[in-house]
Amino acid sequence: EQHQLLRDRGVQLIHPPYALTGVDLPVLGAEVTRIFAAPALKTVLDVGGNDAGAAALGVYKQHFDQQSADMYYVVNLFRPFSETREQIIELLQRIERRARMKPAGLINNANLGDWTDIDQIIEGQRVLEDVSKALDLPIVAITGKQDVLKRLPQMDATLYPIERLLKPEWMEN
């Protein structure tokens, strides 16, 4: 919906052919192969955080094997099916099987939108530390609003501030 906003910020958007139609199929489309022809591009593929989306990644496994690509598992502790250590591990393993790729690390994206405070990020980190130990995967990053991240105690992960550019209509008041 906001492709112009992304373009204005220097982001090229490639989206599924069924985007914004209400159809939810794990299909990326032929245009995505462009990224493999230009390995210098910094590319993020967001496939939705479930095993159905991960199936779309599996189609491109041979390309990923030829590139220096890493898959990271981004976890928001406050999303359905990612609320406990067990749920996170189960979903990550399903994604790993469908994508036919092993994640290189975990990213703590624990948030409740504008209501996020330091406690939610710390709780997300605590749960992800358990997941990290169980799966022998590092936590490589923590995301959040700049003002919240700067109040975090020292943690062994890169901090990535996120600026919310869009809000659902119900959050605008």
Short mmCIF file of N, CA, C and O in Angstrom, two decimals, residues 26-74:
data_model
loop_
_atom_site.label_atom_id
_atom_site.label_comp_id
_atom_site.label_asym_id
_atom_site.label_seq_id
_atom_site.Cartn_x
_atom_site.Cartn_y
_atom_site.Cartn_z
N PRO A 26 1.86 -18.48 -0.72
CA PRO A 26 3.30 -18.38 -0.54
C PRO A 26 4.05 -18.30 -1.86
O PRO A 26 4.78 -19.20 -2.26
N VAL A 27 3.84 -17.21 -2.58
CA VAL A 27 4.42 -17.04 -3.91
C VAL A 27 5.14 -15.69 -3.94
O VAL A 27 4.57 -14.68 -3.57
N LEU A 28 6.38 -15.69 -4.39
CA LEU A 28 7.13 -14.44 -4.49
C LEU A 28 7.13 -13.87 -5.90
O LEU A 28 7.30 -12.68 -6.07
N GLY A 29 6.98 -14.68 -6.90
CA GLY A 29 6.95 -14.18 -8.26
C GLY A 29 8.33 -14.14 -8.89
O GLY A 29 9.35 -14.08 -8.21
N ALA A 30 8.36 -14.17 -10.21
CA ALA A 30 9.61 -14.26 -10.96
C ALA A 30 10.50 -13.04 -10.75
O ALA A 30 11.72 -13.13 -10.83
N GLU A 31 9.92 -11.89 -10.47
CA GLU A 31 10.69 -10.66 -10.31
C GLU A 31 11.73 -10.76 -9.20
O GLU A 31 12.77 -10.11 -9.24
N VAL A 32 11.48 -11.62 -8.21
CA VAL A 32 12.41 -11.74 -7.09
C VAL A 32 13.76 -12.29 -7.52
O VAL A 32 14.77 -12.05 -6.85
N THR A 33 13.82 -12.98 -8.63
CA THR A 33 15.11 -13.53 -9.08
C THR A 33 16.11 -12.42 -9.41
O THR A 33 17.31 -12.68 -9.48
N ARG A 34 15.64 -11.20 -9.60
CA ARG A 34 16.52 -10.05 -9.80
C ARG A 34 17.56 -9.91 -8.70
O ARG A 34 18.69 -9.52 -8.95
N ILE A 35 17.17 -10.21 -7.48
CA ILE A 35 18.09 -10.01 -6.35
C ILE A 35 19.29 -10.94 -6.43
O ILE A 35 20.36 -10.61 -5.95
N PHE A 36 19.10 -12.09 -7.05
CA PHE A 36 20.21 -13.04 -7.15
C PHE A 36 21.20 -12.65 -8.24
O PHE A 36 22.35 -13.06 -8.21
N ALA A 37 20.76 -11.83 -9.18
CA ALA A 37 21.64 -11.36 -10.25
C ALA A 37 22.47 -10.16 -9.80
O ALA A 37 23.40 -9.77 -10.49
N ALA A 38 22.13 -9.59 -8.65
CA ALA A 38 22.85 -8.41 -8.14
C ALA A 38 23.21 -8.65 -6.68
O ALA A 38 22.60 -8.08 -5.77
N PRO A 39 24.22 -9.48 -6.42
CA PRO A 39 24.54 -9.84 -5.04
C PRO A 39 24.98 -8.67 -4.16
O PRO A 39 24.97 -8.79 -2.94
N ALA A 40 25.36 -7.55 -4.75
CA ALA A 40 25.77 -6.39 -3.95
C ALA A 40 24.57 -5.70 -3.28
O ALA A 40 24.75 -4.92 -2.35
N LEU A 41 23.36 -5.99 -3.76
CA LEU A 41 22.16 -5.40 -3.15
C LEU A 41 21.99 -5.89 -1.72
O LEU A 41 22.20 -7.07 -1.43
N LYS A 42 21.59 -5.00 -0.85
CA LYS A 42 21.18 -5.42 0.50
C LYS A 42 19.70 -5.75 0.38
O LYS A 42 18.89 -4.89 0.04
N THR A 43 19.37 -6.99 0.66
CA THR A 43 18.02 -7.47 0.40
C THR A 43 17.41 -8.06 1.66
O THR A 43 18.06 -8.79 2.39
N VAL A 44 16.16 -7.74 1.90
CA VAL A 44 15.39 -8.33 2.97
C VAL A 44 14.17 -8.97 2.34
O VAL A 44 13.44 -8.33 1.59
N LEU A 45 13.97 -10.25 2.64
CA LEU A 45 12.76 -10.94 2.20
C LEU A 45 11.92 -11.20 3.45
O LEU A 45 12.33 -11.96 4.32
N ASP A 46 10.78 -10.58 3.52
CA ASP A 46 9.87 -10.80 4.64
C ASP A 46 8.80 -11.75 4.13
O ASP A 46 7.98 -11.39 3.29
N VAL A 47 8.83 -12.99 4.64
CA VAL A 47 7.90 -14.00 4.14
C VAL A 47 6.80 -14.32 5.15
O VAL A 47 6.18 -15.37 5.07
N GLY A 48 6.59 -13.42 6.10
CA GLY A 48 5.40 -13.53 6.93
C GLY A 48 5.53 -14.26 8.24
O GLY A 48 4.60 -14.27 9.02
N GLY A 49 6.64 -14.88 8.52
CA GLY A 49 6.84 -15.47 9.84
C GLY A 49 6.12 -16.77 10.11
O GLY A 49 5.86 -17.11 11.26
N ASN A 50 5.77 -17.50 9.06
CA ASN A 50 5.19 -18.82 9.30
C ASN A 50 5.70 -19.80 8.25
O ASN A 50 6.40 -19.42 7.32
N ASP A 51 5.35 -21.06 8.43
CA ASP A 51 5.90 -22.07 7.53
C ASP A 51 5.34 -21.96 6.11
O ASP A 51 5.99 -22.34 5.15
N ALA A 52 4.15 -21.40 5.95
CA ALA A 52 3.61 -21.22 4.60
C ALA A 52 4.46 -20.21 3.83
O ALA A 52 4.83 -20.44 2.67
N GLY A 53 4.80 -19.11 4.47
CA GLY A 53 5.66 -18.12 3.82
C GLY A 53 7.05 -18.66 3.57
O GLY A 53 7.69 -18.35 2.57
N ALA A 54 7.54 -19.49 4.48
CA ALA A 54 8.87 -20.07 4.34
C ALA A 54 8.96 -20.98 3.12
O ALA A 54 10.03 -21.15 2.54
N ALA A 55 7.84 -21.56 2.72
CA ALA A 55 7.84 -22.42 1.53
C ALA A 55 8.29 -21.63 0.31
O ALA A 55 8.97 -22.17 -0.58
N ALA A 56 7.94 -20.34 0.26
CA ALA A 56 8.37 -19.50 -0.85
C ALA A 56 9.89 -19.37 -0.87
O ALA A 56 10.51 -19.33 -1.93
N LEU A 57 10.51 -19.32 0.29
CA LEU A 57 11.98 -19.27 0.35
C LEU A 57 12.59 -20.56 -0.17
O LEU A 57 13.62 -20.53 -0.84
N GLY A 58 11.99 -21.68 0.17
CA GLY A 58 12.52 -22.98 -0.23
C GLY A 58 12.67 -23.10 -1.73
O GLY A 58 13.57 -23.79 -2.23
N VAL A 59 11.81 -22.43 -2.49
CA VAL A 59 11.88 -22.45 -3.94
C VAL A 59 13.22 -21.90 -4.43
O VAL A 59 13.75 -22.33 -5.45
N TYR A 60 13.78 -20.97 -3.69
CA TYR A 60 15.01 -20.29 -4.10
C TYR A 60 16.25 -20.82 -3.38
O TYR A 60 17.31 -20.20 -3.44
N LYS A 61 16.15 -21.97 -2.75
CA LYS A 61 17.26 -22.51 -1.98
C LYS A 61 18.56 -22.59 -2.78
O LYS A 61 19.62 -22.23 -2.29
N GLN A 62 18.50 -23.05 -4.01
CA GLN A 62 19.73 -23.17 -4.80
C GLN A 62 20.40 -21.80 -4.98
O GLN A 62 21.62 -21.70 -4.96
N HIS A 63 19.61 -20.75 -5.12
CA HIS A 63 20.18 -19.40 -5.25
C HIS A 63 20.82 -18.96 -3.93
O HIS A 63 21.91 -18.37 -3.94
N PHE A 64 20.14 -19.22 -2.82
CA PHE A 64 20.69 -18.84 -1.52
C PHE A 64 22.00 -19.58 -1.26
O PHE A 64 22.93 -19.03 -0.68
N ASP A 65 22.06 -20.83 -1.67
CA ASP A 65 23.27 -21.63 -1.47
C ASP A 65 24.46 -21.04 -2.23
O ASP A 65 25.60 -21.20 -1.83
N GLN A 66 24.20 -20.38 -3.34
CA GLN A 66 25.27 -19.80 -4.17
C GLN A 66 25.66 -18.40 -3.72
O GLN A 66 26.67 -17.87 -4.14
N GLN A 67 24.85 -17.78 -2.89
CA GLN A 67 25.10 -16.43 -2.39
C GLN A 67 25.54 -16.51 -0.93
O GLN A 67 25.44 -17.54 -0.29
N SER A 68 25.99 -15.41 -0.41
CA SER A 68 26.28 -15.37 1.03
C SER A 68 25.05 -14.80 1.74
O SER A 68 25.05 -13.67 2.22
N ALA A 69 23.99 -15.58 1.76
CA ALA A 69 22.72 -15.14 2.34
C ALA A 69 22.52 -15.78 3.71
O ALA A 69 22.86 -16.94 3.92
N ASP A 70 21.99 -15.01 4.62
CA ASP A 70 21.65 -15.52 5.94
C ASP A 70 20.16 -15.34 6.18
O ASP A 70 19.56 -14.36 5.74
N MET A 71 19.58 -16.30 6.89
CA MET A 71 18.19 -16.20 7.28
C MET A 71 18.17 -15.94 8.79
O MET A 71 18.86 -16.61 9.55
N TYR A 72 17.40 -14.94 9.19
CA TYR A 72 17.23 -14.63 10.61
C TYR A 72 15.77 -14.82 10.97
O TYR A 72 14.87 -14.53 10.17
N TYR A 73 15.55 -15.28 12.18
CA TYR A 73 14.20 -15.48 12.65
C TYR A 73 13.85 -14.31 13.58
O TYR A 73 14.45 -14.14 14.64
N VAL A 74 12.90 -13.49 13.15
CA VAL A 74 12.49 -12.31 13.89
C VAL A 74 11.30 -12.70 14.77
O VAL A 74 10.30 -13.20 14.26
#
